[in-house]
Amino acid sequence: DFRAFCLLVQEREQQMRDSERERRLMLFQQYDTDHSGALSAEELLQVFKDMGVSPERDDERLAFLDAVLESDVDGSGEIEWNEFETLVQVVQQKIAQCRREREFRIYQQMQLPPDIFLNFRHMITSIHDVFRRYDTFGIGAISCKEVPVVLLESGFHKNLKHLEEVCMEDPMICQYLAHHERVDFAVLMRIAQRVEVASEGAKGQDIQRIFDKYDLDGSGFISEDELMKLMRDVGLDAWRDIAE
């Protein structure tokens, strides 16, 4: 029943928390090479890097050092295990705050439309970093030829040729690139939005083609046998064995 389901979810969440705590303890002990039971700021940076929450920019590094000072309850200059759990939470909060503030600065400074900002907020800082790297003259714009490359490195697609084709085939993108030499960040994000729509459309067509290929009787439905054949061909039969 629903109550049993809720209890199962709570139990699973607790298991995940316990597993994550054990992983953090292993990392803590791994970098505690002198077995002192405490880690310096430099050692902590390596631990957080392995945890995937490493500070990436100057403001994040300052926030990280502030978090270390806040969590160093006994003032030893190092973090002991009983202080480490608190430090993890403080670092995550401070780095998240730094990233939210940077996202909002980019939104304001680049004068992005709200819908584009909300759609790409989760990746706006990484896209902006790639854009700045290609803005070699520091003028706030990149050449039109660099647009597909910037989109590639920003993670919009794994295939450069596909991105170049989308830019050539989309009427709005093609017209803009044909009449301009450079693209600013706001325009790049408008292009990115159209590329995303085109890519999602192509992905949907690919899925439909796969479905049609395995719908052997053309009924518009896939039988269990047809589904099993599809799973074997795409390498998901191993997952089925595990599930069983």
JSON list of C-alpha atoms in Angstrom, two decimals:
[
{"chain": "A", "resi": 1, "resn": "ASP", "atom": "CA", "xyz": [0.00, 0.00, 0.00]},
{"chain": "A", "resi": 2, "resn": "PHE", "atom": "CA", "xyz": [0.99, 3.69, -0.08]},
{"chain": "A", "resi": 3, "resn": "ARG", "atom": "CA", "xyz": [2.29, 3.70, 3.51]},
{"chain": "A", "resi": 4, "resn": "ALA", "atom": "CA", "xyz": [4.57, 0.76, 2.77]},
{"chain": "A", "resi": 5, "resn": "PHE", "atom": "CA", "xyz": [5.77, 2.51, -0.36]},
{"chain": "A", "resi": 6, "resn": "CYS", "atom": "CA", "xyz": [6.66, 5.65, 1.63]},
{"chain": "A", "resi": 7, "resn": "LEU", "atom": "CA", "xyz": [8.56, 3.58, 4.18]},
{"chain": "A", "resi": 8, "resn": "LEU", "atom": "CA", "xyz": [10.45, 1.87, 1.37]},
{"chain": "A", "resi": 9, "resn": "VAL", "atom": "CA", "xyz": [11.40, 5.25, -0.12]},
{"chain": "A", "resi": 10, "resn": "GLN", "atom": "CA", "xyz": [12.61, 6.50, 3.27]},
{"chain": "A", "resi": 11, "resn": "GLU", "atom": "CA", "xyz": [14.65, 3.34, 3.79]},
{"chain": "A", "resi": 12, "resn": "ARG", "atom": "CA", "xyz": [16.24, 3.71, 0.36]},
{"chain": "A", "resi": 13, "resn": "GLU", "atom": "CA", "xyz": [17.06, 7.38, 1.00]},
{"chain": "A", "resi": 14, "resn": "GLN", "atom": "CA", "xyz": [18.73, 6.44, 4.30]},
{"chain": "A", "resi": 15, "resn": "GLN", "atom": "CA", "xyz": [20.77, 3.75, 2.54]},
{"chain": "A", "resi": 16, "resn": "MET", "atom": "CA", "xyz": [21.93, 6.31, -0.02]},
{"chain": "A", "resi": 17, "resn": "ARG", "atom": "CA", "xyz": [22.90, 8.77, 2.74]},
{"chain": "A", "resi": 18, "resn": "ASP", "atom": "CA", "xyz": [24.82, 6.05, 4.58]},
{"chain": "A", "resi": 19, "resn": "SER", "atom": "CA", "xyz": [26.58, 5.01, 1.39]},
{"chain": "A", "resi": 20, "resn": "GLU", "atom": "CA", "xyz": [27.57, 8.59, 0.62]},
{"chain": "A", "resi": 21, "resn": "ARG", "atom": "CA", "xyz": [28.85, 9.07, 4.17]},
{"chain": "A", "resi": 22, "resn": "GLU", "atom": "CA", "xyz": [30.99, 5.94, 3.87]},
{"chain": "A", "resi": 23, "resn": "ARG", "atom": "CA", "xyz": [32.39, 7.24, 0.57]},
{"chain": "A", "resi": 24, "resn": "ARG", "atom": "CA", "xyz": [33.28, 10.57, 2.17]},
{"chain": "A", "resi": 25, "resn": "LEU", "atom": "CA", "xyz": [34.97, 8.78, 5.07]},
{"chain": "A", "resi": 26, "resn": "MET", "atom": "CA", "xyz": [37.07, 6.71, 2.65]},
{"chain": "A", "resi": 27, "resn": "LEU", "atom": "CA", "xyz": [38.16, 9.86, 0.81]},
{"chain": "A", "resi": 28, "resn": "PHE", "atom": "CA", "xyz": [38.96, 11.60, 4.09]},
{"chain": "A", "resi": 29, "resn": "GLN", "atom": "CA", "xyz": [41.13, 8.70, 5.21]},
{"chain": "A", "resi": 30, "resn": "GLN", "atom": "CA", "xyz": [42.75, 8.42, 1.79]},
{"chain": "A", "resi": 31, "resn": "TYR", "atom": "CA", "xyz": [44.07, 11.99, 1.95]},
{"chain": "A", "resi": 32, "resn": "ASP", "atom": "CA", "xyz": [44.91, 11.84, 5.65]},
{"chain": "A", "resi": 33, "resn": "THR", "atom": "CA", "xyz": [48.33, 10.43, 4.75]},
{"chain": "A", "resi": 34, "resn": "ASP", "atom": "CA", "xyz": [49.92, 11.23, 8.11]},
{"chain": "A", "resi": 35, "resn": "HIS", "atom": "CA", "xyz": [47.00, 9.60, 9.98]},
{"chain": "A", "resi": 36, "resn": "SER", "atom": "CA", "xyz": [46.55, 12.71, 12.10]},
{"chain": "A", "resi": 37, "resn": "GLY", "atom": "CA", "xyz": [42.77, 12.57, 11.79]},
{"chain": "A", "resi": 38, "resn": "ALA", "atom": "CA", "xyz": [42.70, 16.04, 10.19]},
{"chain": "A", "resi": 39, "resn": "LEU", "atom": "CA", "xyz": [43.10, 17.55, 6.71]},
{"chain": "A", "resi": 40, "resn": "SER", "atom": "CA", "xyz": [44.65, 20.83, 5.61]},
{"chain": "A", "resi": 41, "resn": "ALA", "atom": "CA", "xyz": [42.93, 23.20, 3.16]},
{"chain": "A", "resi": 42, "resn": "GLU", "atom": "CA", "xyz": [45.05, 21.86, 0.28]},
{"chain": "A", "resi": 43, "resn": "GLU", "atom": "CA", "xyz": [44.16, 18.27, 1.10]},
{"chain": "A", "resi": 44, "resn": "LEU", "atom": "CA", "xyz": [40.49, 19.23, 1.40]},
{"chain": "A", "resi": 45, "resn": "LEU", "atom": "CA", "xyz": [40.57, 20.73, -2.10]},
{"chain": "A", "resi": 46, "resn": "GLN", "atom": "CA", "xyz": [41.59, 17.32, -3.45]},
{"chain": "A", "resi": 47, "resn": "VAL", "atom": "CA", "xyz": [38.84, 15.58, -1.47]},
{"chain": "A", "resi": 48, "resn": "PHE", "atom": "CA", "xyz": [36.17, 17.93, -2.81]},
{"chain": "A", "resi": 49, "resn": "LYS", "atom": "CA", "xyz": [37.55, 17.55, -6.32]},
{"chain": "A", "resi": 50, "resn": "ASP", "atom": "CA", "xyz": [37.04, 13.79, -6.05]},
{"chain": "A", "resi": 51, "resn": "MET", "atom": "CA", "xyz": [33.53, 14.45, -4.72]},
{"chain": "A", "resi": 52, "resn": "GLY", "atom": "CA", "xyz": [32.70, 16.57, -7.77]},
{"chain": "A", "resi": 53, "resn": "VAL", "atom": "CA", "xyz": [32.12, 19.82, -5.88]},
{"chain": "A", "resi": 54, "resn": "SER", "atom": "CA", "xyz": [35.51, 21.43, -6.38]},
{"chain": "A", "resi": 55, "resn": "PRO", "atom": "CA", "xyz": [35.62, 25.26, -6.55]},
{"chain": "A", "resi": 56, "resn": "GLU", "atom": "CA", "xyz": [36.36, 26.32, -10.12]},
{"chain": "A", "resi": 57, "resn": "ARG", "atom": "CA", "xyz": [36.72, 30.11, -10.00]},
{"chain": "A", "resi": 58, "resn": "ASP", "atom": "CA", "xyz": [38.34, 32.69, -7.71]},
{"chain": "A", "resi": 59, "resn": "ASP", "atom": "CA", "xyz": [35.07, 33.60, -5.99]},
{"chain": "A", "resi": 60, "resn": "GLU", "atom": "CA", "xyz": [34.32, 29.91, -5.39]},
{"chain": "A", "resi": 61, "resn": "ARG", "atom": "CA", "xyz": [37.81, 29.31, -4.00]},
{"chain": "A", "resi": 62, "resn": "LEU", "atom": "CA", "xyz": [37.37, 32.23, -1.59]},
{"chain": "A", "resi": 63, "resn": "ALA", "atom": "CA", "xyz": [33.99, 30.84, -0.57]},
{"chain": "A", "resi": 64, "resn": "PHE", "atom": "CA", "xyz": [35.63, 27.45, -0.01]},
{"chain": "A", "resi": 65, "resn": "LEU", "atom": "CA", "xyz": [38.28, 28.96, 2.29]},
{"chain": "A", "resi": 66, "resn": "ASP", "atom": "CA", "xyz": [35.56, 30.85, 4.18]},
{"chain": "A", "resi": 67, "resn": "ALA", "atom": "CA", "xyz": [33.70, 27.57, 4.65]},
{"chain": "A", "resi": 68, "resn": "VAL", "atom": "CA", "xyz": [36.86, 25.92, 6.02]},
{"chain": "A", "resi": 69, "resn": "LEU", "atom": "CA", "xyz": [37.29, 28.75, 8.54]},
{"chain": "A", "resi": 70, "resn": "GLU", "atom": "CA", "xyz": [33.63, 28.54, 9.58]},
{"chain": "A", "resi": 71, "resn": "SER", "atom": "CA", "xyz": [33.79, 24.76, 10.04]},
{"chain": "A", "resi": 72, "resn": "ASP", "atom": "CA", "xyz": [37.10, 24.74, 11.93]},
{"chain": "A", "resi": 73, "resn": "VAL", "atom": "CA", "xyz": [35.40, 24.84, 15.31]},
{"chain": "A", "resi": 74, "resn": "ASP", "atom": "CA", "xyz": [38.52, 24.24, 17.41]},
{"chain": "A", "resi": 75, "resn": "GLY", "atom": "CA", "xyz": [40.61, 26.76, 15.44]},
{"chain": "A", "resi": 76, "resn": "SER", "atom": "CA", "xyz": [43.34, 24.21, 14.65]},
{"chain": "A", "resi": 77, "resn": "GLY", "atom": "CA", "xyz": [43.69, 25.35, 11.04]},
{"chain": "A", "resi": 78, "resn": "GLU", "atom": "CA", "xyz": [42.71, 21.87, 9.87]},
{"chain": "A", "resi": 79, "resn": "ILE", "atom": "CA", "xyz": [39.43, 20.00, 9.55]},
{"chain": "A", "resi": 80, "resn": "GLU", "atom": "CA", "xyz": [38.85, 16.87, 11.61]},
{"chain": "A", "resi": 81, "resn": "TRP", "atom": "CA", "xyz": [36.34, 14.20, 10.65]},
{"chain": "A", "resi": 82, "resn": "ASN", "atom": "CA", "xyz": [33.72, 15.44, 13.12]},
{"chain": "A", "resi": 83, "resn": "GLU", "atom": "CA", "xyz": [33.99, 18.88, 11.45]},
{"chain": "A", "resi": 84, "resn": "PHE", "atom": "CA", "xyz": [34.09, 17.50, 7.90]},
{"chain": "A", "resi": 85, "resn": "GLU", "atom": "CA", "xyz": [30.39, 16.61, 7.66]},
{"chain": "A", "resi": 86, "resn": "THR", "atom": "CA", "xyz": [29.46, 20.21, 8.47]},
{"chain": "A", "resi": 87, "resn": "LEU", "atom": "CA", "xyz": [32.07, 21.48, 6.01]},
{"chain": "A", "resi": 88, "resn": "VAL", "atom": "CA", "xyz": [30.55, 19.46, 3.16]},
{"chain": "A", "resi": 89, "resn": "GLN", "atom": "CA", "xyz": [27.17, 21.13, 3.66]},
{"chain": "A", "resi": 90, "resn": "VAL", "atom": "CA", "xyz": [28.65, 24.62, 4.01]},
{"chain": "A", "resi": 91, "resn": "VAL", "atom": "CA", "xyz": [30.86, 24.25, 0.91]},
{"chain": "A", "resi": 92, "resn": "GLN", "atom": "CA", "xyz": [27.96, 22.97, -1.20]},
{"chain": "A", "resi": 93, "resn": "GLN", "atom": "CA", "xyz": [25.78, 25.89, -0.09]},
{"chain": "A", "resi": 94, "resn": "LYS", "atom": "CA", "xyz": [28.46, 28.54, -0.67]},
{"chain": "A", "resi": 95, "resn": "ILE", "atom": "CA", "xyz": [29.55, 27.24, -4.09]},
{"chain": "A", "resi": 96, "resn": "ALA", "atom": "CA", "xyz": [25.92, 26.92, -5.17]},
{"chain": "A", "resi": 97, "resn": "GLN", "atom": "CA", "xyz": [25.34, 30.53, -4.07]},
{"chain": "A", "resi": 98, "resn": "CYS", "atom": "CA", "xyz": [28.40, 31.71, -6.03]},
{"chain": "A", "resi": 99, "resn": "ARG", "atom": "CA", "xyz": [27.16, 29.97, -9.15]},
{"chain": "A", "resi": 100, "resn": "ARG", "atom": "CA", "xyz": [23.63, 31.34, -8.81]},
{"chain": "A", "resi": 101, "resn": "GLU", "atom": "CA", "xyz": [25.02, 34.86, -8.46]},
{"chain": "A", "resi": 102, "resn": "ARG", "atom": "CA", "xyz": [27.25, 34.41, -11.52]},
{"chain": "A", "resi": 103, "resn": "GLU", "atom": "CA", "xyz": [24.33, 33.03, -13.55]},
{"chain": "A", "resi": 104, "resn": "PHE", "atom": "CA", "xyz": [22.28, 36.10, -12.67]},
{"chain": "A", "resi": 105, "resn": "ARG", "atom": "CA", "xyz": [25.16, 38.47, -13.53]},
{"chain": "A", "resi": 106, "resn": "ILE", "atom": "CA", "xyz": [25.46, 36.87, -16.96]},
{"chain": "A", "resi": 107, "resn": "TYR", "atom": "CA", "xyz": [21.70, 37.17, -17.41]},
{"chain": "A", "resi": 108, "resn": "GLN", "atom": "CA", "xyz": [21.77, 40.88, -16.60]},
{"chain": "A", "resi": 109, "resn": "GLN", "atom": "CA", "xyz": [25.00, 41.86, -18.34]},
{"chain": "A", "resi": 110, "resn": "MET", "atom": "CA", "xyz": [24.23, 39.95, -21.53]},
{"chain": "A", "resi": 111, "resn": "GLN", "atom": "CA", "xyz": [20.60, 41.14, -21.49]},
{"chain": "A", "resi": 112, "resn": "LEU", "atom": "CA", "xyz": [19.26, 37.65, -22.13]},
{"chain": "A", "resi": 113, "resn": "PRO", "atom": "CA", "xyz": [15.53, 37.08, -22.66]},
{"chain": "A", "resi": 114, "resn": "PRO", "atom": "CA", "xyz": [14.01, 35.46, -19.55]},
{"chain": "A", "resi": 115, "resn": "ASP", "atom": "CA", "xyz": [12.84, 32.34, -21.40]},
{"chain": "A", "resi": 116, "resn": "ILE", "atom": "CA", "xyz": [16.32, 31.64, -22.78]},
{"chain": "A", "resi": 117, "resn": "PHE", "atom": "CA", "xyz": [17.92, 32.24, -19.38]},
{"chain": "A", "resi": 118, "resn": "LEU", "atom": "CA", "xyz": [15.52, 29.86, -17.63]},
{"chain": "A", "resi": 119, "resn": "ASN", "atom": "CA", "xyz": [15.96, 27.21, -20.32]},
{"chain": "A", "resi": 120, "resn": "PHE", "atom": "CA", "xyz": [19.77, 27.25, -20.21]},
{"chain": "A", "resi": 121, "resn": "ARG", "atom": "CA", "xyz": [20.44, 28.40, -16.66]},
{"chain": "A", "resi": 122, "resn": "HIS", "atom": "CA", "xyz": [21.91, 25.04, -15.66]},
{"chain": "A", "resi": 123, "resn": "MET", "atom": "CA", "xyz": [24.66, 25.42, -18.29]},
{"chain": "A", "resi": 124, "resn": "ILE", "atom": "CA", "xyz": [24.84, 29.20, -18.83]},
{"chain": "A", "resi": 125, "resn": "THR", "atom": "CA", "xyz": [28.15, 29.66, -17.00]},
{"chain": "A", "resi": 126, "resn": "SER", "atom": "CA", "xyz": [29.92, 26.90, -18.92]},
{"chain": "A", "resi": 127, "resn": "ILE", "atom": "CA", "xyz": [28.61, 28.26, -22.25]},
{"chain": "A", "resi": 128, "resn": "HIS", "atom": "CA", "xyz": [29.79, 31.73, -21.28]},
{"chain": "A", "resi": 129, "resn": "ASP", "atom": "CA", "xyz": [33.25, 30.36, -20.40]},
{"chain": "A", "resi": 130, "resn": "VAL", "atom": "CA", "xyz": [33.56, 28.76, -23.85]},
{"chain": "A", "resi": 131, "resn": "PHE", "atom": "CA", "xyz": [32.29, 31.96, -25.49]},
{"chain": "A", "resi": 132, "resn": "ARG", "atom": "CA", "xyz": [34.90, 34.07, -23.67]},
{"chain": "A", "resi": 133, "resn": "ARG", "atom": "CA", "xyz": [37.65, 31.68, -24.68]},
{"chain": "A", "resi": 134, "resn": "TYR", "atom": "CA", "xyz": [36.80, 32.23, -28.36]},
{"chain": "A", "resi": 135, "resn": "ASP", "atom": "CA", "xyz": [36.31, 35.98, -27.87]},
{"chain": "A", "resi": 136, "resn": "THR", "atom": "CA", "xyz": [40.04, 36.43, -28.42]},
{"chain": "A", "resi": 137, "resn": "PHE", "atom": "CA", "xyz": [39.81, 40.20, -28.97]},
{"chain": "A", "resi": 138, "resn": "GLY", "atom": "CA", "xyz": [37.75, 40.75, -25.81]},
{"chain": "A", "resi": 139, "resn": "ILE", "atom": "CA", "xyz": [35.05, 42.63, -27.72]},
{"chain": "A", "resi": 140, "resn": "GLY", "atom": "CA", "xyz": [32.11, 40.56, -26.49]},
{"chain": "A", "resi": 141, "resn": "ALA", "atom": "CA", "xyz": [31.63, 38.74, -29.79]},
{"chain": "A", "resi": 142, "resn": "ILE", "atom": "CA", "xyz": [32.90, 35.74, -31.73]},
{"chain": "A", "resi": 143, "resn": "SER", "atom": "CA", "xyz": [33.14, 35.17, -35.48]},
{"chain": "A", "resi": 144, "resn": "CYS", "atom": "CA", "xyz": [30.19, 33.50, -37.19]},
{"chain": "A", "resi": 145, "resn": "LYS", "atom": "CA", "xyz": [32.44, 30.64, -38.27]},
{"chain": "A", "resi": 146, "resn": "GLU", "atom": "CA", "xyz": [33.14, 29.85, -34.64]},
{"chain": "A", "resi": 147, "resn": "VAL", "atom": "CA", "xyz": [29.47, 29.46, -33.65]},
{"chain": "A", "resi": 148, "resn": "PRO", "atom": "CA", "xyz": [29.19, 25.69, -34.40]},
{"chain": "A", "resi": 149, "resn": "VAL", "atom": "CA", "xyz": [32.49, 25.04, -32.59]},
{"chain": "A", "resi": 150, "resn": "VAL", "atom": "CA", "xyz": [31.37, 26.97, -29.50]},
{"chain": "A", "resi": 151, "resn": "LEU", "atom": "CA", "xyz": [28.07, 25.05, -29.50]},
{"chain": "A", "resi": 152, "resn": "LEU", "atom": "CA", "xyz": [30.00, 21.78, -29.83]},
{"chain": "A", "resi": 153, "resn": "GLU", "atom": "CA", "xyz": [32.28, 22.56, -26.90]},
{"chain": "A", "resi": 154, "resn": "SER", "atom": "CA", "xyz": [29.28, 23.73, -24.87]},
{"chain": "A", "resi": 155, "resn": "GLY", "atom": "CA", "xyz": [27.70, 20.29, -25.19]},
{"chain": "A", "resi": 156, "resn": "PHE", "atom": "CA", "xyz": [24.83, 20.93, -27.61]},
{"chain": "A", "resi": 157, "resn": "HIS", "atom": "CA", "xyz": [25.84, 18.00, -29.80]},
{"chain": "A", "resi": 158, "resn": "LYS", "atom": "CA", "xyz": [28.74, 15.59, -30.19]},
{"chain": "A", "resi": 159, "resn": "ASN", "atom": "CA", "xyz": [28.98, 16.03, -33.94]},
{"chain": "A", "resi": 160, "resn": "LEU", "atom": "CA", "xyz": [30.37, 19.27, -35.41]},
{"chain": "A", "resi": 161, "resn": "LYS", "atom": "CA", "xyz": [29.01, 18.46, -38.87]},
{"chain": "A", "resi": 162, "resn": "HIS", "atom": "CA", "xyz": [25.49, 18.16, -37.47]},
{"chain": "A", "resi": 163, "resn": "LEU", "atom": "CA", "xyz": [25.75, 21.60, -35.84]},
{"chain": "A", "resi": 164, "resn": "GLU", "atom": "CA", "xyz": [27.11, 23.14, -39.05]},
{"chain": "A", "resi": 165, "resn": "GLU", "atom": "CA", "xyz": [24.20, 21.62, -40.99]},
{"chain": "A", "resi": 166, "resn": "VAL", "atom": "CA", "xyz": [21.63, 22.96, -38.52]},
{"chain": "A", "resi": 167, "resn": "CYS", "atom": "CA", "xyz": [23.16, 26.45, -38.77]},
{"chain": "A", "resi": 168, "resn": "MET", "atom": "CA", "xyz": [22.98, 26.29, -42.57]},
{"chain": "A", "resi": 169, "resn": "GLU", "atom": "CA", "xyz": [19.49, 24.79, -42.79]},
{"chain": "A", "resi": 170, "resn": "ASP", "atom": "CA", "xyz": [17.68, 26.84, -40.15]},
{"chain": "A", "resi": 171, "resn": "PRO", "atom": "CA", "xyz": [16.29, 29.97, -41.92]},
{"chain": "A", "resi": 172, "resn": "MET", "atom": "CA", "xyz": [16.77, 32.36, -38.97]},
{"chain": "A", "resi": 173, "resn": "ILE", "atom": "CA", "xyz": [20.30, 31.20, -38.16]},
{"chain": "A", "resi": 174, "resn": "CYS", "atom": "CA", "xyz": [21.36, 31.10, -41.79]},
{"chain": "A", "resi": 175, "resn": "GLN", "atom": "CA", "xyz": [20.03, 34.59, -42.51]},
{"chain": "A", "resi": 176, "resn": "TYR", "atom": "CA", "xyz": [21.72, 36.12, -39.47]},
{"chain": "A", "resi": 177, "resn": "LEU", "atom": "CA", "xyz": [25.09, 34.49, -40.12]},
{"chain": "A", "resi": 178, "resn": "ALA", "atom": "CA", "xyz": [24.96, 35.50, -43.78]},
{"chain": "A", "resi": 179, "resn": "HIS", "atom": "CA", "xyz": [24.59, 39.20, -42.92]},
{"chain": "A", "resi": 180, "resn": "HIS", "atom": "CA", "xyz": [26.91, 39.50, -39.92]},
{"chain": "A", "resi": 181, "resn": "GLU", "atom": "CA", "xyz": [30.57, 38.83, -39.28]},
{"chain": "A", "resi": 182, "resn": "ARG", "atom": "CA", "xyz": [30.30, 38.40, -35.51]},
{"chain": "A", "resi": 183, "resn": "VAL", "atom": "CA", "xyz": [27.85, 37.11, -32.93]},
{"chain": "A", "resi": 184, "resn": "ASP", "atom": "CA", "xyz": [27.44, 38.42, -29.37]},
{"chain": "A", "resi": 185, "resn": "PHE", "atom": "CA", "xyz": [26.47, 36.19, -26.45]},
{"chain": "A", "resi": 186, "resn": "ALA", "atom": "CA", "xyz": [22.76, 37.02, -26.51]},
{"chain": "A", "resi": 187, "resn": "VAL", "atom": "CA", "xyz": [22.51, 36.12, -30.21]},
{"chain": "A", "resi": 188, "resn": "LEU", "atom": "CA", "xyz": [24.54, 32.96, -29.60]},
{"chain": "A", "resi": 189, "resn": "MET", "atom": "CA", "xyz": [22.00, 31.87, -27.01]},
{"chain": "A", "resi": 190, "resn": "ARG", "atom": "CA", "xyz": [19.11, 32.49, -29.43]},
{"chain": "A", "resi": 191, "resn": "ILE", "atom": "CA", "xyz": [20.95, 30.33, -31.96]},
{"chain": "A", "resi": 192, "resn": "ALA", "atom": "CA", "xyz": [21.54, 27.70, -29.27]},
{"chain": "A", "resi": 193, "resn": "GLN", "atom": "CA", "xyz": [17.82, 27.59, -28.52]},
{"chain": "A", "resi": 194, "resn": "ARG", "atom": "CA", "xyz": [16.98, 26.93, -32.18]},
{"chain": "A", "resi": 195, "resn": "VAL", "atom": "CA", "xyz": [19.74, 24.31, -32.41]},
{"chain": "A", "resi": 196, "resn": "GLU", "atom": "CA", "xyz": [18.32, 22.55, -29.34]},
{"chain": "A", "resi": 197, "resn": "VAL", "atom": "CA", "xyz": [14.84, 22.46, -30.89]},
{"chain": "A", "resi": 198, "resn": "ALA", "atom": "CA", "xyz": [16.24, 21.11, -34.16]},
{"chain": "A", "resi": 199, "resn": "SER", "atom": "CA", "xyz": [18.31, 18.47, -32.34]},
{"chain": "A", "resi": 200, "resn": "GLU", "atom": "CA", "xyz": [15.35, 17.36, -30.24]},
{"chain": "A", "resi": 201, "resn": "GLY", "atom": "CA", "xyz": [13.28, 17.05, -33.41]},
{"chain": "A", "resi": 202, "resn": "ALA", "atom": "CA", "xyz": [15.97, 14.95, -35.07]},
{"chain": "A", "resi": 203, "resn": "LYS", "atom": "CA", "xyz": [16.23, 12.77, -31.96]},
{"chain": "A", "resi": 204, "resn": "GLY", "atom": "CA", "xyz": [12.49, 12.19, -32.04]},
{"chain": "A", "resi": 205, "resn": "GLN", "atom": "CA", "xyz": [12.67, 11.18, -35.69]},
{"chain": "A", "resi": 206, "resn": "ASP", "atom": "CA", "xyz": [15.50, 8.75, -34.91]},
{"chain": "A", "resi": 207, "resn": "ILE", "atom": "CA", "xyz": [13.42, 7.17, -32.14]},
{"chain": "A", "resi": 208, "resn": "GLN", "atom": "CA", "xyz": [10.45, 6.88, -34.50]},
{"chain": "A", "resi": 209, "resn": "ARG", "atom": "CA", "xyz": [12.63, 5.21, -37.15]},
{"chain": "A", "resi": 210, "resn": "ILE", "atom": "CA", "xyz": [13.92, 2.70, -34.57]},
{"chain": "A", "resi": 211, "resn": "PHE", "atom": "CA", "xyz": [10.35, 2.02, -33.43]},
{"chain": "A", "resi": 212, "resn": "ASP", "atom": "CA", "xyz": [9.16, 1.49, -37.01]},
{"chain": "A", "resi": 213, "resn": "LYS", "atom": "CA", "xyz": [12.09, -0.83, -37.73]},
{"chain": "A", "resi": 214, "resn": "TYR", "atom": "CA", "xyz": [11.13, -3.19, -34.92]},
{"chain": "A", "resi": 215, "resn": "ASP", "atom": "CA", "xyz": [7.39, -2.89, -35.44]},
{"chain": "A", "resi": 216, "resn": "LEU", "atom": "CA", "xyz": [7.67, -5.87, -37.79]},
{"chain": "A", "resi": 217, "resn": "ASP", "atom": "CA", "xyz": [3.95, -6.33, -38.40]},
{"chain": "A", "resi": 218, "resn": "GLY", "atom": "CA", "xyz": [3.33, -2.60, -38.90]},
{"chain": "A", "resi": 219, "resn": "SER", "atom": "CA", "xyz": [0.64, -2.58, -36.22]},
{"chain": "A", "resi": 220, "resn": "GLY", "atom": "CA", "xyz": [1.84, 0.62, -34.56]},
{"chain": "A", "resi": 221, "resn": "PHE", "atom": "CA", "xyz": [2.68, -1.37, -31.45]},
{"chain": "A", "resi": 222, "resn": "ILE", "atom": "CA", "xyz": [5.75, -3.33, -30.36]},
{"chain": "A", "resi": 223, "resn": "SER", "atom": "CA", "xyz": [5.10, -6.79, -28.99]},
{"chain": "A", "resi": 224, "resn": "GLU", "atom": "CA", "xyz": [7.14, -8.25, -26.15]},
{"chain": "A", "resi": 225, "resn": "ASP", "atom": "CA", "xyz": [9.16, -10.33, -28.63]},
{"chain": "A", "resi": 226, "resn": "GLU", "atom": "CA", "xyz": [9.85, -7.27, -30.79]},
{"chain": "A", "resi": 227, "resn": "LEU", "atom": "CA", "xyz": [10.83, -5.28, -27.71]},
{"chain": "A", "resi": 228, "resn": "MET", "atom": "CA", "xyz": [13.24, -8.00, -26.58]},
{"chain": "A", "resi": 229, "resn": "LYS", "atom": "CA", "xyz": [14.87, -8.00, -30.02]},
{"chain": "A", "resi": 230, "resn": "LEU", "atom": "CA", "xyz": [15.25, -4.22, -29.89]},
{"chain": "A", "resi": 231, "resn": "MET", "atom": "CA", "xyz": [16.81, -4.41, -26.42]},
{"chain": "A", "resi": 232, "resn": "ARG", "atom": "CA", "xyz": [19.28, -7.09, -27.54]},
{"chain": "A", "resi": 233, "resn": "ASP", "atom": "CA", "xyz": [20.33, -5.05, -30.58]},
{"chain": "A", "resi": 234, "resn": "VAL", "atom": "CA", "xyz": [20.98, -1.87, -28.57]},
{"chain": "A", "resi": 235, "resn": "GLY", "atom": "CA", "xyz": [22.74, -3.70, -25.73]},
{"chain": "A", "resi": 236, "resn": "LEU", "atom": "CA", "xyz": [19.99, -3.43, -23.10]},
{"chain": "A", "resi": 237, "resn": "ASP", "atom": "CA", "xyz": [19.47, -7.16, -22.66]},
{"chain": "A", "resi": 238, "resn": "ALA", "atom": "CA", "xyz": [22.13, -7.17, -19.94]},
{"chain": "A", "resi": 239, "resn": "TRP", "atom": "CA", "xyz": [20.08, -4.59, -18.05]},
{"chain": "A", "resi": 240, "resn": "ARG", "atom": "CA", "xyz": [17.04, -6.89, -18.34]},
{"chain": "A", "resi": 241, "resn": "ASP", "atom": "CA", "xyz": [19.01, -9.79, -16.84]},
{"chain": "A", "resi": 242, "resn": "ILE", "atom": "CA", "xyz": [20.03, -7.58, -13.90]},
{"chain": "A", "resi": 243, "resn": "ALA", "atom": "CA", "xyz": [16.46, -6.36, -13.39]},
{"chain": "A", "resi": 244, "resn": "GLU", "atom": "CA", "xyz": [15.23, -9.94, -13.29]}
]
